[in-house]
Amino acid sequence: LFARSDALHRQQQLQLNTRLASHISCLDSGDLCVCEAVQWVKDNSLPFLDNSRMSSERASREVRVKETLHRMWIYSHHIYRQELRKKIFDCAKKLNLTGFCLTGKPGVICVEGLRENCEEFWHDIRYPNWKHISCKHVENMETEGSIDNLRLFHGFEDLQFQAHGDYGLRNDYHMDLGQFLEFLKQHQSGHIFQILFGVEGKLSE
């Protein structure tokens, strides 16, 4: 069981859930616990919410804090499986991340948003057993405004370019990297091509 609220900071949420877990562990084995947990949260969450409101009021009186946009460039040997692609898109949507997923061989993922959300995404998609994947590059940019002004992507896109060569296997197809390079350049990220693939990208005339 896990309680989550947008009104609580991470530390307050952690404290609330630690107390909740402690309460549940005291119940007798075999007892129904969901209704008991809901009632406990109703009875005990107010102090945490009050603390959160006071923290927000204090923060609003202080100097405006700079926010940081975090952007991760992730490389995989390939991305084919439908259930894996669904996990990637669901996770990005849940964490308010923009970017893209390039399906095929090779596979490339870019996510941008708050640092903690990007790191949670990276943790969630790697486990339990995605071995051929690595984070090739990370970018951080500070702003006193909204991080949305720094985003290169407006949503989370599904990239599927023209493929070539199946090598006798139904789904072993290579993406047209020339089209991918053009896409990167359109999003002010042409320099990433060399970081991902180790070679300088060139567009065909």
Short mmCIF file of C-alpha atoms in Angstrom, two decimals:
data_model
loop_
_atom_site.label_atom_id
_atom_site.label_comp_id
_atom_site.label_asym_id
_atom_site.label_seq_id
_atom_site.Cartn_x
_atom_site.Cartn_y
_atom_site.Cartn_z
CA LEU A 1 0.00 0.00 0.00
CA PHE A 2 1.25 3.47 -0.88
CA ALA A 3 -0.37 6.88 -0.35
CA ARG A 4 0.46 9.64 -2.82
CA SER A 5 -0.66 13.28 -2.99
CA ASP A 6 0.39 16.24 -5.12
CA ALA A 7 -0.11 18.36 -2.00
CA LEU A 8 2.80 16.63 -0.23
CA HIS A 9 6.52 17.02 -0.82
CA ARG A 10 8.53 13.81 -1.26
CA GLN A 11 9.87 13.87 2.30
CA GLN A 12 6.40 14.36 3.78
CA GLN A 13 5.03 11.61 1.57
CA LEU A 14 7.81 9.30 2.74
CA GLN A 15 7.04 10.07 6.40
CA LEU A 16 3.32 9.47 5.87
CA ASN A 17 3.93 6.11 4.17
CA THR A 18 6.44 5.02 6.82
CA ARG A 19 3.79 5.65 9.49
CA LEU A 20 1.13 3.89 7.39
CA ALA A 21 3.36 0.82 6.86
CA SER A 22 4.08 0.71 10.58
CA HIS A 23 0.35 0.77 11.36
CA ILE A 24 -0.44 -2.00 8.83
CA SER A 25 2.35 -4.19 10.22
CA CYS A 26 0.64 -4.11 13.63
CA LEU A 27 -2.55 -5.72 12.28
CA ASP A 28 -3.16 -9.41 12.87
CA SER A 29 -2.21 -11.75 10.04
CA GLY A 30 -5.27 -12.52 7.92
CA ASP A 31 -7.12 -9.30 8.77
CA LEU A 32 -8.58 -7.19 5.96
CA CYS A 33 -6.29 -4.19 5.74
CA VAL A 34 -7.40 -1.94 2.85
CA CYS A 35 -10.36 -0.34 4.67
CA GLU A 36 -8.25 -0.05 7.80
CA ALA A 37 -5.50 1.69 5.79
CA VAL A 38 -7.95 4.12 4.15
CA GLN A 39 -9.41 5.01 7.55
CA TRP A 40 -5.94 5.52 9.03
CA VAL A 41 -4.99 7.90 6.20
CA LYS A 42 -8.25 9.86 6.74
CA ASP A 43 -7.55 10.13 10.47
CA ASN A 44 -3.83 10.91 10.27
CA SER A 45 -3.01 12.78 7.07
CA LEU A 46 -4.13 16.27 8.22
CA PRO A 47 -0.88 17.15 10.09
CA PHE A 48 1.16 16.25 7.01
CA LEU A 49 -1.08 18.41 4.77
CA ASP A 50 -0.90 21.32 7.24
CA ASN A 51 2.90 21.10 7.26
CA SER A 52 2.88 21.05 3.46
CA ARG A 53 0.74 24.21 3.29
CA MET A 54 3.02 26.04 5.74
CA SER A 55 6.09 25.00 3.71
CA SER A 56 4.44 26.27 0.52
CA GLU A 57 3.57 29.61 2.13
CA ARG A 58 7.15 30.03 3.36
CA ALA A 59 8.52 29.15 -0.08
CA SER A 60 6.24 31.69 -1.78
CA ARG A 61 7.66 34.44 0.45
CA GLU A 62 11.23 33.49 -0.41
CA VAL A 63 13.23 34.37 -3.52
CA ARG A 64 12.06 32.50 -6.59
CA VAL A 65 13.96 29.23 -6.86
CA LYS A 66 15.60 28.25 -10.13
CA GLU A 67 14.30 25.10 -11.80
CA THR A 68 16.41 22.67 -13.81
CA LEU A 69 15.37 20.84 -16.96
CA HIS A 70 16.97 17.38 -17.13
CA ARG A 71 17.33 15.65 -20.52
CA MET A 72 18.52 12.05 -20.88
CA TRP A 73 19.64 10.37 -24.12
CA ILE A 74 19.27 6.59 -23.85
CA TYR A 75 20.61 4.02 -26.33
CA SER A 76 19.52 0.41 -26.75
CA HIS A 77 20.67 -2.32 -29.14
CA HIS A 78 17.03 -2.60 -30.27
CA ILE A 79 13.46 -1.83 -29.21
CA TYR A 80 10.83 -4.12 -30.70
CA ARG A 81 8.48 -5.66 -28.12
CA GLN A 82 5.02 -4.11 -27.93
CA GLU A 83 4.76 -4.51 -24.15
CA LEU A 84 8.12 -2.75 -23.68
CA ARG A 85 7.07 0.15 -25.90
CA LYS A 86 3.81 0.43 -23.94
CA LYS A 87 5.77 0.56 -20.67
CA ILE A 88 8.02 3.34 -22.05
CA PHE A 89 5.08 5.48 -23.20
CA ASP A 90 2.99 4.90 -20.06
CA CYS A 91 5.94 5.77 -17.82
CA ALA A 92 6.75 8.97 -19.75
CA LYS A 93 3.12 10.10 -19.61
CA LYS A 94 2.82 9.37 -15.87
CA LEU A 95 5.95 11.41 -15.10
CA ASN A 96 5.12 14.35 -17.42
CA LEU A 97 8.15 13.76 -19.63
CA THR A 98 8.49 14.86 -23.23
CA GLY A 99 10.81 13.40 -25.87
CA PHE A 100 10.60 10.37 -28.15
CA CYS A 101 11.16 6.65 -28.56
CA LEU A 102 12.82 5.44 -31.77
CA THR A 103 11.61 1.89 -32.38
CA GLY A 104 13.69 -0.72 -34.21
CA LYS A 105 17.42 -1.34 -34.37
CA PRO A 106 19.05 0.60 -32.88
CA GLY A 107 16.60 1.93 -30.32
CA VAL A 108 16.91 5.45 -28.92
CA ILE A 109 14.91 7.16 -26.16
CA CYS A 110 15.05 10.81 -25.14
CA VAL A 111 13.21 12.06 -22.05
CA GLU A 112 13.16 15.60 -20.68
CA GLY A 113 11.53 17.04 -17.58
CA LEU A 114 12.25 17.35 -13.87
CA ARG A 115 15.39 15.51 -12.78
CA GLU A 116 13.66 13.24 -10.26
CA ASN A 117 11.07 12.25 -12.88
CA CYS A 118 13.74 11.43 -15.49
CA GLU A 119 15.65 9.34 -12.96
CA GLU A 120 12.47 7.50 -11.94
CA PHE A 121 11.76 6.78 -15.63
CA TRP A 122 15.32 5.47 -16.14
CA HIS A 123 14.99 3.21 -13.09
CA ASP A 124 11.55 1.89 -14.06
CA ILE A 125 12.30 0.95 -17.67
CA ARG A 126 15.64 -0.73 -16.89
CA TYR A 127 14.30 -3.16 -14.33
CA PRO A 128 13.88 -6.01 -13.95
CA ASN A 129 15.91 -7.31 -16.91
CA TRP A 130 16.69 -4.85 -19.74
CA LYS A 131 20.40 -5.51 -20.23
CA HIS A 132 21.33 -3.93 -23.57
CA ILE A 133 20.59 -0.32 -22.65
CA SER A 134 22.72 2.64 -21.51
CA CYS A 135 22.32 6.34 -20.79
CA LYS A 136 24.76 7.93 -23.25
CA HIS A 137 24.37 11.60 -22.38
CA VAL A 138 22.65 13.94 -19.89
CA GLU A 139 21.91 17.65 -20.29
CA ASN A 140 20.92 20.07 -17.50
CA MET A 141 19.64 23.62 -18.00
CA GLU A 142 18.62 26.09 -15.28
CA THR A 143 15.86 28.65 -15.59
CA GLU A 144 14.05 31.08 -13.31
CA GLY A 145 10.90 30.53 -15.33
CA SER A 146 9.12 27.31 -16.23
CA ILE A 147 11.19 24.37 -17.48
CA ASP A 148 8.56 23.98 -20.21
CA ASN A 149 10.21 26.91 -21.99
CA LEU A 150 13.40 24.82 -22.35
CA ARG A 151 11.80 21.65 -23.72
CA LEU A 152 12.78 20.63 -27.26
CA PHE A 153 9.75 18.34 -27.63
CA HIS A 154 6.07 19.16 -27.10
CA GLY A 155 4.94 15.61 -26.36
CA PHE A 156 6.36 12.09 -26.27
CA GLU A 157 6.68 10.96 -29.88
CA ASP A 158 6.70 7.48 -31.41
CA LEU A 159 9.44 7.55 -34.07
CA GLN A 160 9.39 4.91 -36.80
CA PHE A 161 11.45 5.73 -39.86
CA GLN A 162 11.78 3.76 -43.08
CA ALA A 163 13.55 0.47 -42.33
CA HIS A 164 15.89 -1.52 -44.51
CA GLY A 165 17.14 -5.12 -44.41
CA ASP A 166 15.45 -7.89 -42.43
CA TYR A 167 18.33 -10.42 -42.54
CA GLY A 168 15.83 -13.24 -42.68
CA LEU A 169 14.27 -12.33 -39.35
CA ARG A 170 10.74 -10.98 -39.11
CA ASN A 171 11.58 -8.03 -36.86
CA ASP A 172 15.33 -7.51 -37.22
CA TYR A 173 15.21 -4.26 -39.15
CA HIS A 174 17.56 -1.26 -39.07
CA MET A 175 16.23 2.28 -38.92
CA ASP A 176 17.20 4.83 -41.57
CA LEU A 177 19.68 6.84 -39.50
CA GLY A 178 19.79 9.61 -42.11
CA GLN A 179 16.14 10.36 -41.37
CA PHE A 180 16.88 10.19 -37.65
CA LEU A 181 19.73 12.70 -38.00
CA GLU A 182 17.41 15.06 -39.85
CA PHE A 183 14.88 14.72 -37.02
CA LEU A 184 17.57 15.53 -34.43
CA LYS A 185 18.67 18.63 -36.35
CA GLN A 186 15.08 19.83 -36.54
CA HIS A 187 15.06 19.70 -32.72
CA GLN A 188 18.44 21.47 -32.19
CA SER A 189 20.11 18.16 -31.27
CA GLY A 190 22.26 17.22 -34.26
CA HIS A 191 25.35 16.98 -32.01
CA ILE A 192 23.77 14.03 -30.19
CA PHE A 193 24.16 11.75 -33.23
CA GLN A 194 27.92 11.39 -32.69
CA ILE A 195 27.44 10.83 -28.94
CA LEU A 196 24.96 8.00 -29.60
CA PHE A 197 26.70 6.25 -32.50
CA GLY A 198 30.36 7.32 -32.30
CA VAL A 199 30.37 8.76 -35.83
CA GLU A 200 29.53 12.17 -37.23
CA GLY A 201 26.18 12.18 -38.99
CA LYS A 202 25.90 13.39 -42.57
CA LEU A 203 22.72 14.11 -44.44
CA SER A 204 22.49 12.80 -48.00
CA GLU A 205 22.42 15.55 -50.65
#
